Amino acid sequence: MSRRNEREKGVRKLWYRLWRGRPPGPVLLFLGLLIAFIMGVPLLYVVVRSFSAGADGWMNILDERIPGLLWNTLSLTLMVTVFAVILGVSLAWIVNRTDIPFKKGWQWLLALPLVIPPYIGAAVYIMIFGPVGWASEWWQDGWLERAFGEYPIEIYSFAGVFFVLTLFTFPYVFLISMASLRKMNRNYEEVARSQGMSTARIFWKVNLPFLRPAIGAGVILVSLYVLSDFGAIAILRYTTFAAAIYYQMGSFDNLSATVLSTVLIAITLVVLWLEAKTRKKNVQYHQTSNAYTEPETLRLGKWKIPALLYVFTVFFFSVLVPIIVLVYWTVIGIGEGAIDREFWEYTWNSLRVAGYAAIACMLMAIPIVYLKSRYPSPLTTVIEKLSYAGYALPGVIVALGIIFIFNEHIPWLYNTHYLIAFAFVILFLPQAMQAGEASLSLVSPRMDEAARSLGHPPWKVMVKVILPAIRPGILAGGALVFVSAIKELPATLILRPPGFDTLAVRIWYETNEFFYQYAAPAALVIILISLIPLRFLLKKY
Amino acid sequence: MKLYRWIPAAFLSVAIVGAGCSQEEEAGSGEEAQVEDGESGELVVYSARNETFVDEYLEKYEEDTGIEVHALHADDTAVNRIQEEANNVQADIFISNDVGAMEHLRLDGLLDGYEADNLESIDEDYRAEDDSWVALSARTRVLMYNEDLVNEENVPDSIEELASPEYADQFAITRGANGSMIGHVSALRQEWGDEQTVEWLRDVSDNAGIITDGHGEIRQAVGTGEVEFGLVNNYYYHQQLQEPENNNVSVVYPDQGEDEMGAVLNAAGVGLVADGPNRENAETFMDWALEEENQQMFSNESLEVPINPDVEAVEDAAAIDEYETHDMPLHELGEVWDDTLEVIEASGMDLEVR
């Protein structure tokens, strides 16, 4: 009897030590574990299934497919990431630190490409530079063909994919760099200047090290984007892992698809690990907040025109051109009756699935975020990391996992549009969590304690104190999820039930069939809806 | 700040209304499911055909019968989805471009025999043993070329020649996993044996200038002169002729010589999926599809040639008896479907686009 008591005591002690003396309530813990399970299972399922391919299957695919795919994927990821960082950092620096005309305007104009999904960007540039595009028509009609021979631009190429992806991913780096530059204290630059350093040297020696964390975050966002992108890559007839997985499912070789997925997941983990490793090596740069003065604005002088030209060129290709082209085709499309009853049905479908996902993400983010901030422990870390699974996964893999699980174990939900929303939750929950976390970090734990000491049970504290305080953050997170979901293509494509099309799916189909006038209105609607969270993003960064 | 406050509220309300509506809908479909034994109800169609070829056709069925069609335009994934969903059947009807695919599903027990009205209007060679699928329109594999770029004599007159270095980078083909390509390769295997087929595949995938997902892109690429010629199904040629521009194209029916294999033929048709959720409506569909008026629509929408000789073809389409065709019975493609996929993969030919 006493021995059992002692053992119980021991377990209890361990349990308390795990939570540093303050374990969470059972309901909260259960919710957290449940969510982590839901988020992690599709991923695990894919990996486990891939091992059923057996050694032969693996060797076959490793030999035949992996080398080429690996080269395609890695070279593209590297090139796009490098150039997106160069564009993003240089532009952020110019519009932040120099006396470039229309400075404030550029700061948000250059963030605009963020609302144009790369697959729409790809479609636009095929309309312009493709073999039946405007440029080639103009080339063949004019003297150019006689003078220089055949139309030289090959949009369906590495260069084409590289161009499009860089153009529509650099704003990630731009936004984060802007935020860092804004926070940077003038004192350092002044000290450097007093030492006789030139502007260029100051940029390399002072600004850049400060920007290191921002660049790191940008690298992660851009490279994970390229690794997981399906739409732009497939429309431009290029093949990376994510596209190969989709095609492999197309020939319904699901086993090979899982093997390719496992390799892609491994690559993703390597990217994340590399970034974390380089971050540790760098010394942390701190700034003292008490003596903050705003950095000095640099006079451009004779560089004004080139700088302006540079900024405008990027804006031109990444915002103006796509919008103009889409409006042009939309006008034609409206003339041909593209906006009919079905168009509104697709729009409604898009809004529906994105809406479900946004609500689910908001509800699920709350317990996870609360656990993480108030009850740190190894178990919490596991829950949190699993909730982030979707952050690093391509939609294609998530869809694959969902098909396996629902078709085999929950057949009555299979082939319903709820599964699309479910995929969105896995893919975009991290966005809701980040927004919620930011809000919660502003609420002192003392507020919970004070409420508890007044005799409120934990759930009441949650409802009466915490929720009202973090509501703006949670709602903003929901808006982010909503917008990401509206744009999502591959998971929607794979999981849509018969008769259920969304705007993203229509853009994909019409572009592939060269019916630009039908793709353009849908693309414009998606872009307009995506403007919703931009304000929030600009505020946050 | 104000903006950012009302916007989440706005989309939240949209989403909530959405949830409400969909619940009503769900309830509605539940009721429909109960009266399904009656006249109306729904029909789930998986189609591997180009969406534009079947849209109006399915709309006509809806109008004629009052049955609501839910179509999944899934390209070649339709076959595999039906396979994958065998334990949880979703589809009632399968519309295919390829006899091999339909026969393959039948051999796996995934299609169910049904004696439709007017079945005899289709020759036995073009139906399943148990009539679970019926082919309705024929398609021939041809080489379509751009007349501005090449003369007829510079286009290969046999499929084998596509592997010759002479034609490097001048032509377009589809990826290996395209349904029509699988059918074609199956025929080549029967004619040449596996070894030669693999070698041919390897050379051709190196030789091709473009490898596309489907034939629509090839049609465009040949029409605009991106490549000189491409391997397509014959109706893509007829389609390109109807384009307002970039239509200066012509066609070569390959392998027409005395001892040669003849052009490879395939057919599109409809099959009845076993254990589908709306069996009665599926049978209605099969009966409807075999009405001659609807047979004609099925082939006309894609400019293919009707299998039933009594049904009039569209003007541009060449009749089947005007050229030599490969003599392998089409349904034999079904047995070799999986093997053919393996052969294609073993050859290292891209299953993807390039």
PDB file of N, CA, C and O in Angstrom, chain A residues 65 131-132 237 239 247 250-252 254 348 355-356 358 362 407 411 414-415 418 472 478-479 494 496 498-499 506 509 513-514 532 535, chain B residues 1 3-4 7 11-12 15 18 22 26 44 46 50-52 71 73 77 80-81 84-85 87-88 90 210 217 220 224 226 352-354:
ATOM      1  N   ARG A  65      14.822   8.687 -60.857  1.00  0.00           N
ATOM      2  CA  ARG A  65      14.172   9.984 -60.814  1.00  0.00           C
ATOM      3  C   ARG A  65      14.904  11.031 -60.000  1.00  0.00           C
ATOM      4  O   ARG A  65      14.921  12.195 -60.350  1.00  0.00           O
ATOM      5  N   PRO A 131       4.823  31.564 -76.465  1.00  0.00           N
ATOM      6  CA  PRO A 131       4.911  31.406 -77.914  1.00  0.00           C
ATOM      7  C   PRO A 131       3.723  32.012 -78.667  1.00  0.00           C
ATOM      8  O   PRO A 131       3.849  32.354 -79.831  1.00  0.00           O
ATOM      9  N   VAL A 132       2.544  32.123 -77.992  1.00  0.00           N
ATOM     10  CA  VAL A 132       1.422  32.813 -78.646  1.00  0.00           C
ATOM     11  C   VAL A 132       1.162  34.151 -77.995  1.00  0.00           C
ATOM     12  O   VAL A 132       0.106  34.732 -78.169  1.00  0.00           O
ATOM     13  N   ARG A 237       5.817  24.430 -67.194  1.00  0.00           N
ATOM     14  CA  ARG A 237       6.363  23.146 -67.668  1.00  0.00           C
ATOM     15  C   ARG A 237       7.738  22.828 -67.087  1.00  0.00           C
ATOM     16  O   ARG A 237       8.610  22.310 -67.782  1.00  0.00           O
ATOM     17  N   THR A 239       9.768  20.894 -63.782  1.00  0.00           N
ATOM     18  CA  THR A 239       9.424  19.848 -62.830  1.00  0.00           C
ATOM     19  C   THR A 239      10.350  19.869 -61.631  1.00  0.00           C
ATOM     20  O   THR A 239      11.554  19.697 -61.773  1.00  0.00           O
ATOM     21  N   TYR A 247       2.347  14.778 -60.421  1.00  0.00           N
ATOM     22  CA  TYR A 247       2.221  13.969 -61.640  1.00  0.00           C
ATOM     23  C   TYR A 247       2.254  12.482 -61.318  1.00  0.00           C
ATOM     24  O   TYR A 247       1.600  11.679 -61.966  1.00  0.00           O
ATOM     25  N   GLY A 250      -0.897  11.603 -60.524  1.00  0.00           N
ATOM     26  CA  GLY A 250      -1.694  11.644 -61.737  1.00  0.00           C
ATOM     27  C   GLY A 250      -1.650  10.310 -62.445  1.00  0.00           C
ATOM     28  O   GLY A 250      -2.649   9.824 -62.947  1.00  0.00           O
ATOM     29  N   SER A 251      -0.492   9.700 -62.465  1.00  0.00           N
ATOM     30  CA  SER A 251      -0.427   8.360 -63.036  1.00  0.00           C
ATOM     31  C   SER A 251      -0.712   7.364 -61.920  1.00  0.00           C
ATOM     32  O   SER A 251      -0.468   6.186 -62.028  1.00  0.00           O
ATOM     33  N   PHE A 252      -1.229   7.848 -60.884  1.00  0.00           N
ATOM     34  CA  PHE A 252      -1.614   7.190 -59.643  1.00  0.00           C
ATOM     35  C   PHE A 252      -0.653   6.151 -59.146  1.00  0.00           C
ATOM     36  O   PHE A 252      -0.999   5.066 -58.707  1.00  0.00           O
ATOM     37  N   ASN A 254       0.831   6.082 -56.324  1.00  0.00           N
ATOM     38  CA  ASN A 254       0.863   6.758 -55.029  1.00  0.00           C
ATOM     39  C   ASN A 254       2.095   6.398 -54.221  1.00  0.00           C
ATOM     40  O   ASN A 254       2.584   7.192 -53.432  1.00  0.00           O
ATOM     41  N   TRP A 348     -18.110  31.582 -54.672  1.00  0.00           N
ATOM     42  CA  TRP A 348     -18.777  31.175 -53.429  1.00  0.00           C
ATOM     43  C   TRP A 348     -18.071  29.962 -52.833  1.00  0.00           C
ATOM     44  O   TRP A 348     -17.814  29.898 -51.626  1.00  0.00           O
ATOM     45  N   GLY A 355     -13.322  30.184 -45.669  1.00  0.00           N
ATOM     46  CA  GLY A 355     -13.978  30.626 -44.439  1.00  0.00           C
ATOM     47  C   GLY A 355     -13.947  29.557 -43.352  1.00  0.00           C
ATOM     48  O   GLY A 355     -13.601  29.835 -42.201  1.00  0.00           O
ATOM     49  N   TYR A 356     -14.295  28.322 -43.722  1.00  0.00           N
ATOM     50  CA  TYR A 356     -14.217  27.235 -42.729  1.00  0.00           C
ATOM     51  C   TYR A 356     -12.808  27.144 -42.145  1.00  0.00           C
ATOM     52  O   TYR A 356     -12.614  27.007 -40.942  1.00  0.00           O
ATOM     53  N   ALA A 358     -10.461  29.367 -41.979  1.00  0.00           N
ATOM     54  CA  ALA A 358     -10.101  30.510 -41.135  1.00  0.00           C
ATOM     55  C   ALA A 358     -10.692  30.338 -39.735  1.00  0.00           C
ATOM     56  O   ALA A 358     -10.001  30.527 -38.728  1.00  0.00           O
ATOM     57  N   MET A 362      -8.589  29.771 -36.242  1.00  0.00           N
ATOM     58  CA  MET A 362      -8.674  30.695 -35.111  1.00  0.00           C
ATOM     59  C   MET A 362      -8.969  29.925 -33.828  1.00  0.00           C
ATOM     60  O   MET A 362      -8.358  30.165 -32.791  1.00  0.00           O
ATOM     61  N   ASN A 407      -9.819   8.083 -47.084  1.00  0.00           N
ATOM     62  CA  ASN A 407     -10.351   7.022 -47.933  1.00  0.00           C
ATOM     63  C   ASN A 407     -10.347   5.688 -47.189  1.00  0.00           C
ATOM     64  O   ASN A 407     -11.255   4.880 -47.325  1.00  0.00           O
ATOM     65  N   PRO A 411     -14.229   6.946 -44.447  1.00  0.00           N
ATOM     66  CA  PRO A 411     -14.717   7.063 -45.833  1.00  0.00           C
ATOM     67  C   PRO A 411     -15.904   8.003 -46.006  1.00  0.00           C
ATOM     68  O   PRO A 411     -16.076   8.590 -47.060  1.00  0.00           O
ATOM     69  N   TYR A 414     -14.765  11.293 -47.026  1.00  0.00           N
ATOM     70  CA  TYR A 414     -13.959  11.335 -48.241  1.00  0.00           C
ATOM     71  C   TYR A 414     -14.758  11.957 -49.377  1.00  0.00           C
ATOM     72  O   TYR A 414     -15.957  11.730 -49.496  1.00  0.00           O
ATOM     73  N   ASN A 415     -14.064  12.738 -50.213  1.00  0.00           N
ATOM     74  CA  ASN A 415     -14.720  13.365 -51.363  1.00  0.00           C
ATOM     75  C   ASN A 415     -15.776  14.412 -50.989  1.00  0.00           C
ATOM     76  O   ASN A 415     -16.716  14.632 -51.728  1.00  0.00           O
ATOM     77  N   TYR A 418     -15.254  19.486 -47.319  1.00  0.00           N
ATOM     78  CA  TYR A 418     -14.663  19.766 -46.000  1.00  0.00           C
ATOM     79  C   TYR A 418     -13.198  19.358 -45.947  1.00  0.00           C
ATOM     80  O   TYR A 418     -12.413  19.919 -45.195  1.00  0.00           O
ATOM     81  N   PRO A 472      -7.940  40.738 -31.231  1.00  0.00           N
ATOM     82  CA  PRO A 472      -7.481  41.328 -32.500  1.00  0.00           C
ATOM     83  C   PRO A 472      -6.444  40.457 -33.203  1.00  0.00           C
ATOM     84  O   PRO A 472      -6.492  40.296 -34.422  1.00  0.00           O
ATOM     85  N   GLY A 478      -6.824  34.883 -38.479  1.00  0.00           N
ATOM     86  CA  GLY A 478      -7.869  34.284 -39.297  1.00  0.00           C
ATOM     87  C   GLY A 478      -7.902  34.902 -40.686  1.00  0.00           C
ATOM     88  O   GLY A 478      -8.053  34.196 -41.687  1.00  0.00           O
ATOM     89  N   ALA A 479      -7.728  36.223 -40.742  1.00  0.00           N
ATOM     90  CA  ALA A 479      -7.732  36.896 -42.042  1.00  0.00           C
ATOM     91  C   ALA A 479      -6.586  36.395 -42.911  1.00  0.00           C
ATOM     92  O   ALA A 479      -6.747  36.149 -44.105  1.00  0.00           O
ATOM     93  N   ILE A 494      -6.329  18.486 -55.918  1.00  0.00           N
ATOM     94  CA  ILE A 494      -6.330  17.048 -55.673  1.00  0.00           C
ATOM     95  C   ILE A 494      -7.563  16.620 -54.875  1.00  0.00           C
ATOM     96  O   ILE A 494      -8.123  15.559 -55.108  1.00  0.00           O
ATOM     97  N   ARG A 496     -10.625  18.219 -54.473  1.00  0.00           N
ATOM     98  CA  ARG A 496     -11.982  18.702 -54.782  1.00  0.00           C
ATOM     99  C   ARG A 496     -12.890  17.525 -55.137  1.00  0.00           C
ATOM    100  O   ARG A 496     -12.495  16.632 -55.885  1.00  0.00           O
ATOM    101  N   PRO A 498     -16.303  15.774 -56.955  1.00  0.00           N
ATOM    102  CA  PRO A 498     -16.907  15.999 -58.265  1.00  0.00           C
ATOM    103  C   PRO A 498     -17.869  17.176 -58.220  1.00  0.00           C
ATOM    104  O   PRO A 498     -18.670  17.297 -57.298  1.00  0.00           O
ATOM    105  N   GLY A 499     -17.786  18.035 -59.219  1.00  0.00           N
ATOM    106  CA  GLY A 499     -18.705  19.153 -59.321  1.00  0.00           C
ATOM    107  C   GLY A 499     -18.346  20.340 -58.448  1.00  0.00           C
ATOM    108  O   GLY A 499     -19.092  21.295 -58.376  1.00  0.00           O
ATOM    109  N   ARG A 506     -10.139  26.954 -61.389  1.00  0.00           N
ATOM    110  CA  ARG A 506     -10.526  27.455 -62.703  1.00  0.00           C
ATOM    111  C   ARG A 506      -9.361  28.157 -63.383  1.00  0.00           C
ATOM    112  O   ARG A 506      -9.141  28.002 -64.581  1.00  0.00           O
ATOM    113  N   TYR A 509      -7.108  25.538 -64.776  1.00  0.00           N
ATOM    114  CA  TYR A 509      -7.637  24.837 -65.939  1.00  0.00           C
ATOM    115  C   TYR A 509      -7.663  25.739 -67.172  1.00  0.00           C
ATOM    116  O   TYR A 509      -7.193  25.362 -68.247  1.00  0.00           O
ATOM    117  N   GLU A 513      -5.600  25.552 -70.850  1.00  0.00           N
ATOM    118  CA  GLU A 513      -6.291  25.435 -72.130  1.00  0.00           C
ATOM    119  C   GLU A 513      -6.181  26.717 -72.950  1.00  0.00           C
ATOM    120  O   GLU A 513      -6.849  26.861 -73.964  1.00  0.00           O
ATOM    121  N   PHE A 514      -5.389  27.675 -72.472  1.00  0.00           N
ATOM    122  CA  PHE A 514      -5.167  28.946 -73.159  1.00  0.00           C
ATOM    123  C   PHE A 514      -6.430  29.811 -73.252  1.00  0.00           C
ATOM    124  O   PHE A 514      -6.551  30.635 -74.143  1.00  0.00           O
ATOM    125  N   ILE A 532      -6.887  42.225 -48.534  1.00  0.00           N
ATOM    126  CA  ILE A 532      -7.422  42.384 -47.179  1.00  0.00           C
ATOM    127  C   ILE A 532      -6.331  42.394 -46.100  1.00  0.00           C
ATOM    128  O   ILE A 532      -6.279  43.298 -45.288  1.00  0.00           O
ATOM    129  N   ARG A 535      -2.709  45.287 -45.174  1.00  0.00           N
ATOM    130  CA  ARG A 535      -2.590  46.336 -44.168  1.00  0.00           C
ATOM    131  C   ARG A 535      -2.044  45.768 -42.867  1.00  0.00           C
ATOM    132  O   ARG A 535      -1.164  46.325 -42.242  1.00  0.00           O
TER     133      ARG A 535
ATOM    134  N   MET B   1      -6.459  51.230 -39.185  1.00  0.00           N
ATOM    135  CA  MET B   1      -6.819  50.430 -38.008  1.00  0.00           C
ATOM    136  C   MET B   1      -8.289  50.034 -38.053  1.00  0.00           C
ATOM    137  O   MET B   1      -8.661  48.899 -37.834  1.00  0.00           O
ATOM    138  N   LEU B   3     -10.121  49.819 -40.696  1.00  0.00           N
ATOM    139  CA  LEU B   3     -10.257  48.874 -41.799  1.00  0.00           C
ATOM    140  C   LEU B   3      -9.980  47.464 -41.298  1.00  0.00           C
ATOM    141  O   LEU B   3     -10.729  46.531 -41.521  1.00  0.00           O
ATOM    142  N   TYR B   4      -8.901  47.372 -40.541  1.00  0.00           N
ATOM    143  CA  TYR B   4      -8.463  46.047 -40.155  1.00  0.00           C
ATOM    144  C   TYR B   4      -9.378  45.439 -39.103  1.00  0.00           C
ATOM    145  O   TYR B   4      -9.432  44.239 -38.914  1.00  0.00           O
ATOM    146  N   ILE B   7     -12.751  44.159 -41.380  1.00  0.00           N
ATOM    147  CA  ILE B   7     -12.583  43.146 -42.422  1.00  0.00           C
ATOM    148  C   ILE B   7     -12.671  41.708 -41.897  1.00  0.00           C
ATOM    149  O   ILE B   7     -13.422  40.900 -42.443  1.00  0.00           O
ATOM    150  N   PHE B  11     -15.439  38.880 -43.153  1.00  0.00           N
ATOM    151  CA  PHE B  11     -15.248  37.545 -43.735  1.00  0.00           C
ATOM    152  C   PHE B  11     -15.753  36.471 -42.802  1.00  0.00           C
ATOM    153  O   PHE B  11     -16.203  35.415 -43.219  1.00  0.00           O
ATOM    154  N   LEU B  12     -15.739  36.800 -41.494  1.00  0.00           N
ATOM    155  CA  LEU B  12     -16.280  35.845 -40.535  1.00  0.00           C
ATOM    156  C   LEU B  12     -17.761  35.628 -40.824  1.00  0.00           C
ATOM    157  O   LEU B  12     -18.250  34.507 -40.878  1.00  0.00           O
ATOM    158  N   ALA B  15     -18.221  33.562 -43.837  1.00  0.00           N
ATOM    159  CA  ALA B  15     -17.940  32.153 -43.581  1.00  0.00           C
ATOM    160  C   ALA B  15     -19.086  31.505 -42.815  1.00  0.00           C
ATOM    161  O   ALA B  15     -19.468  30.362 -43.087  1.00  0.00           O
ATOM    162  N   GLY B  18     -21.839  30.949 -44.992  1.00  0.00           N
ATOM    163  CA  GLY B  18     -21.441  29.813 -45.823  1.00  0.00           C
ATOM    164  C   GLY B  18     -21.709  28.495 -45.135  1.00  0.00           C
ATOM    165  O   GLY B  18     -22.292  27.579 -45.717  1.00  0.00           O
ATOM    166  N   SER B  22     -24.306  25.677 -46.484  1.00  0.00           N
ATOM    167  CA  SER B  22     -23.857  24.351 -46.887  1.00  0.00           C
ATOM    168  C   SER B  22     -24.576  23.285 -46.068  1.00  0.00           C
ATOM    169  O   SER B  22     -24.819  22.191 -46.542  1.00  0.00           O
ATOM    170  N   GLU B  26     -26.446  20.262 -47.583  1.00  0.00           N
ATOM    171  CA  GLU B  26     -26.165  18.890 -47.184  1.00  0.00           C
ATOM    172  C   GLU B  26     -27.462  18.166 -46.843  1.00  0.00           C
ATOM    173  O   GLU B  26     -27.717  17.049 -47.262  1.00  0.00           O
ATOM    174  N   VAL B  44     -22.761  10.816 -60.463  1.00  0.00           N
ATOM    175  CA  VAL B  44     -21.376  11.256 -60.356  1.00  0.00           C
ATOM    176  C   VAL B  44     -20.581  10.703 -61.537  1.00  0.00           C
ATOM    177  O   VAL B  44     -20.525   9.497 -61.748  1.00  0.00           O
ATOM    178  N   TYR B  46     -16.935  10.578 -63.511  1.00  0.00           N
ATOM    179  CA  TYR B  46     -15.495  10.856 -63.584  1.00  0.00           C
ATOM    180  C   TYR B  46     -15.116  10.860 -65.054  1.00  0.00           C
ATOM    181  O   TYR B  46     -15.389   9.887 -65.755  1.00  0.00           O
ATOM    182  N   ASN B  50     -11.064  15.968 -72.049  1.00  0.00           N
ATOM    183  CA  ASN B  50     -10.970  17.408 -71.926  1.00  0.00           C
ATOM    184  C   ASN B  50     -12.341  17.976 -71.530  1.00  0.00           C
ATOM    185  O   ASN B  50     -13.348  17.627 -72.115  1.00  0.00           O
ATOM    186  N   GLU B  51     -12.325  18.844 -70.544  1.00  0.00           N
ATOM    187  CA  GLU B  51     -13.577  19.379 -70.002  1.00  0.00           C
ATOM    188  C   GLU B  51     -14.480  19.993 -71.080  1.00  0.00           C
ATOM    189  O   GLU B  51     -15.692  19.820 -71.059  1.00  0.00           O
ATOM    190  N   THR B  52     -13.866  20.694 -72.046  1.00  0.00           N
ATOM    191  CA  THR B  52     -14.679  21.363 -73.063  1.00  0.00           C
ATOM    192  C   THR B  52     -15.393  20.354 -73.969  1.00  0.00           C
ATOM    193  O   THR B  52     -16.372  20.695 -74.606  1.00  0.00           O
ATOM    194  N   ALA B  71     -19.691  16.338 -62.022  1.00  0.00           N
ATOM    195  CA  ALA B  71     -18.604  15.811 -62.845  1.00  0.00           C
ATOM    196  C   ALA B  71     -17.252  16.139 -62.230  1.00  0.00           C
ATOM    197  O   ALA B  71     -17.046  17.235 -61.722  1.00  0.00           O
ATOM    198  N   HIS B  73     -13.639  16.460 -63.614  1.00  0.00           N
ATOM    199  CA  HIS B  73     -12.795  16.453 -64.805  1.00  0.00           C
ATOM    200  C   HIS B  73     -11.372  16.206 -64.352  1.00  0.00           C
ATOM    201  O   HIS B  73     -10.678  17.109 -63.935  1.00  0.00           O
ATOM    202  N   THR B  77      -6.083  11.041 -64.263  1.00  0.00           N
ATOM    203  CA  THR B  77      -6.148  10.541 -62.893  1.00  0.00           C
ATOM    204  C   THR B  77      -7.481   9.845 -62.619  1.00  0.00           C
ATOM    205  O   THR B  77      -7.613   9.146 -61.627  1.00  0.00           O
ATOM    206  N   ASN B  80      -7.254   6.139 -62.102  1.00  0.00           N
ATOM    207  CA  ASN B  80      -6.588   5.734 -60.881  1.00  0.00           C
ATOM    208  C   ASN B  80      -7.394   6.077 -59.657  1.00  0.00           C
ATOM    209  O   ASN B  80      -7.339   5.383 -58.652  1.00  0.00           O
ATOM    210  N   ARG B  81      -8.168   7.145 -59.780  1.00  0.00           N
ATOM    211  CA  ARG B  81      -9.054   7.459 -58.656  1.00  0.00           C
ATOM    212  C   ARG B  81     -10.078   6.358 -58.490  1.00  0.00           C
ATOM    213  O   ARG B  81     -10.386   5.954 -57.372  1.00  0.00           O
ATOM    214  N   GLU B  84      -8.319   3.552 -56.808  1.00  0.00           N
ATOM    215  CA  GLU B  84      -7.988   3.869 -55.424  1.00  0.00           C
ATOM    216  C   GLU B  84      -9.238   3.857 -54.537  1.00  0.00           C
ATOM    217  O   GLU B  84      -9.171   3.580 -53.357  1.00  0.00           O
ATOM    218  N   GLU B  85     -10.393   4.167 -55.143  1.00  0.00           N
ATOM    219  CA  GLU B  85     -11.615   4.288 -54.366  1.00  0.00           C
ATOM    220  C   GLU B  85     -12.445   3.004 -54.366  1.00  0.00           C
ATOM    221  O   GLU B  85     -13.622   3.023 -54.016  1.00  0.00           O
ATOM    222  N   ASN B  87     -12.736   0.586 -52.469  1.00  0.00           N
ATOM    223  CA  ASN B  87     -13.380   0.213 -51.205  1.00  0.00           C
ATOM    224  C   ASN B  87     -14.413   1.246 -50.766  1.00  0.00           C
ATOM    225  O   ASN B  87     -15.058   1.092 -49.741  1.00  0.00           O
ATOM    226  N   ASN B  88     -14.533   2.305 -51.535  1.00  0.00           N
ATOM    227  CA  ASN B  88     -15.387   3.425 -51.130  1.00  0.00           C
ATOM    228  C   ASN B  88     -15.823   4.135 -52.405  1.00  0.00           C
ATOM    229  O   ASN B  88     -15.447   5.262 -52.671  1.00  0.00           O
ATOM    230  N   GLN B  90     -17.128   6.112 -55.424  1.00  0.00           N
ATOM    231  CA  GLN B  90     -17.692   7.450 -55.504  1.00  0.00           C
ATOM    232  C   GLN B  90     -18.374   7.696 -56.840  1.00  0.00           C
ATOM    233  O   GLN B  90     -19.321   8.444 -56.920  1.00  0.00           O
ATOM    234  N   ILE B 210       9.625  19.367 -77.017  1.00  0.00           N
ATOM    235  CA  ILE B 210       8.730  19.700 -75.910  1.00  0.00           C
ATOM    236  C   ILE B 210       8.026  18.427 -75.457  1.00  0.00           C
ATOM    237  O   ILE B 210       7.636  17.613 -76.284  1.00  0.00           O
ATOM    238  N   GLU B 217      -1.743  21.590 -75.710  1.00  0.00           N
ATOM    239  CA  GLU B 217      -0.519  22.394 -75.786  1.00  0.00           C
ATOM    240  C   GLU B 217       0.263  22.090 -77.057  1.00  0.00           C
ATOM    241  O   GLU B 217       0.896  22.963 -77.633  1.00  0.00           O
ATOM    242  N   GLN B 220      -1.280  23.910 -79.943  1.00  0.00           N
ATOM    243  CA  GLN B 220      -0.850  25.304 -79.922  1.00  0.00           C
ATOM    244  C   GLN B 220       0.579  25.453 -80.430  1.00  0.00           C
ATOM    245  O   GLN B 220       0.882  26.329 -81.222  1.00  0.00           O
ATOM    246  N   THR B 224       1.592  27.586 -83.724  1.00  0.00           N
ATOM    247  CA  THR B 224       2.358  28.826 -83.655  1.00  0.00           C
ATOM    248  C   THR B 224       3.777  28.663 -84.157  1.00  0.00           C
ATOM    249  O   THR B 224       4.508  29.626 -84.259  1.00  0.00           O
ATOM    250  N   GLU B 226       6.114  26.842 -82.645  1.00  0.00           N
ATOM    251  CA  GLU B 226       7.092  26.593 -81.591  1.00  0.00           C
ATOM    252  C   GLU B 226       7.886  25.335 -81.914  1.00  0.00           C
ATOM    253  O   GLU B 226       9.076  25.237 -81.655  1.00  0.00           O
ATOM    254  N   GLU B 352       6.557  13.302 -66.572  1.00  0.00           N
ATOM    255  CA  GLU B 352       6.142  14.680 -66.367  1.00  0.00           C
ATOM    256  C   GLU B 352       6.321  15.496 -67.634  1.00  0.00           C
ATOM    257  O   GLU B 352       6.721  14.981 -68.658  1.00  0.00           O
ATOM    258  N   VAL B 353       6.041  16.755 -67.474  1.00  0.00           N
ATOM    259  CA  VAL B 353       6.172  17.651 -68.613  1.00  0.00           C
ATOM    260  C   VAL B 353       7.588  18.199 -68.694  1.00  0.00           C
ATOM    261  O   VAL B 353       8.349  18.138 -67.743  1.00  0.00           O
ATOM    262  N   ARG B 354       7.924  18.707 -69.857  1.00  0.00           N
ATOM    263  CA  ARG B 354       9.222  19.348 -69.972  1.00  0.00           C
ATOM    264  C   ARG B 354       9.085  20.614 -70.804  1.00  0.00           C
ATOM    265  O   ARG B 354       8.409  20.597 -71.817  1.00  0.00           O
TER     266      ARG B 354
END
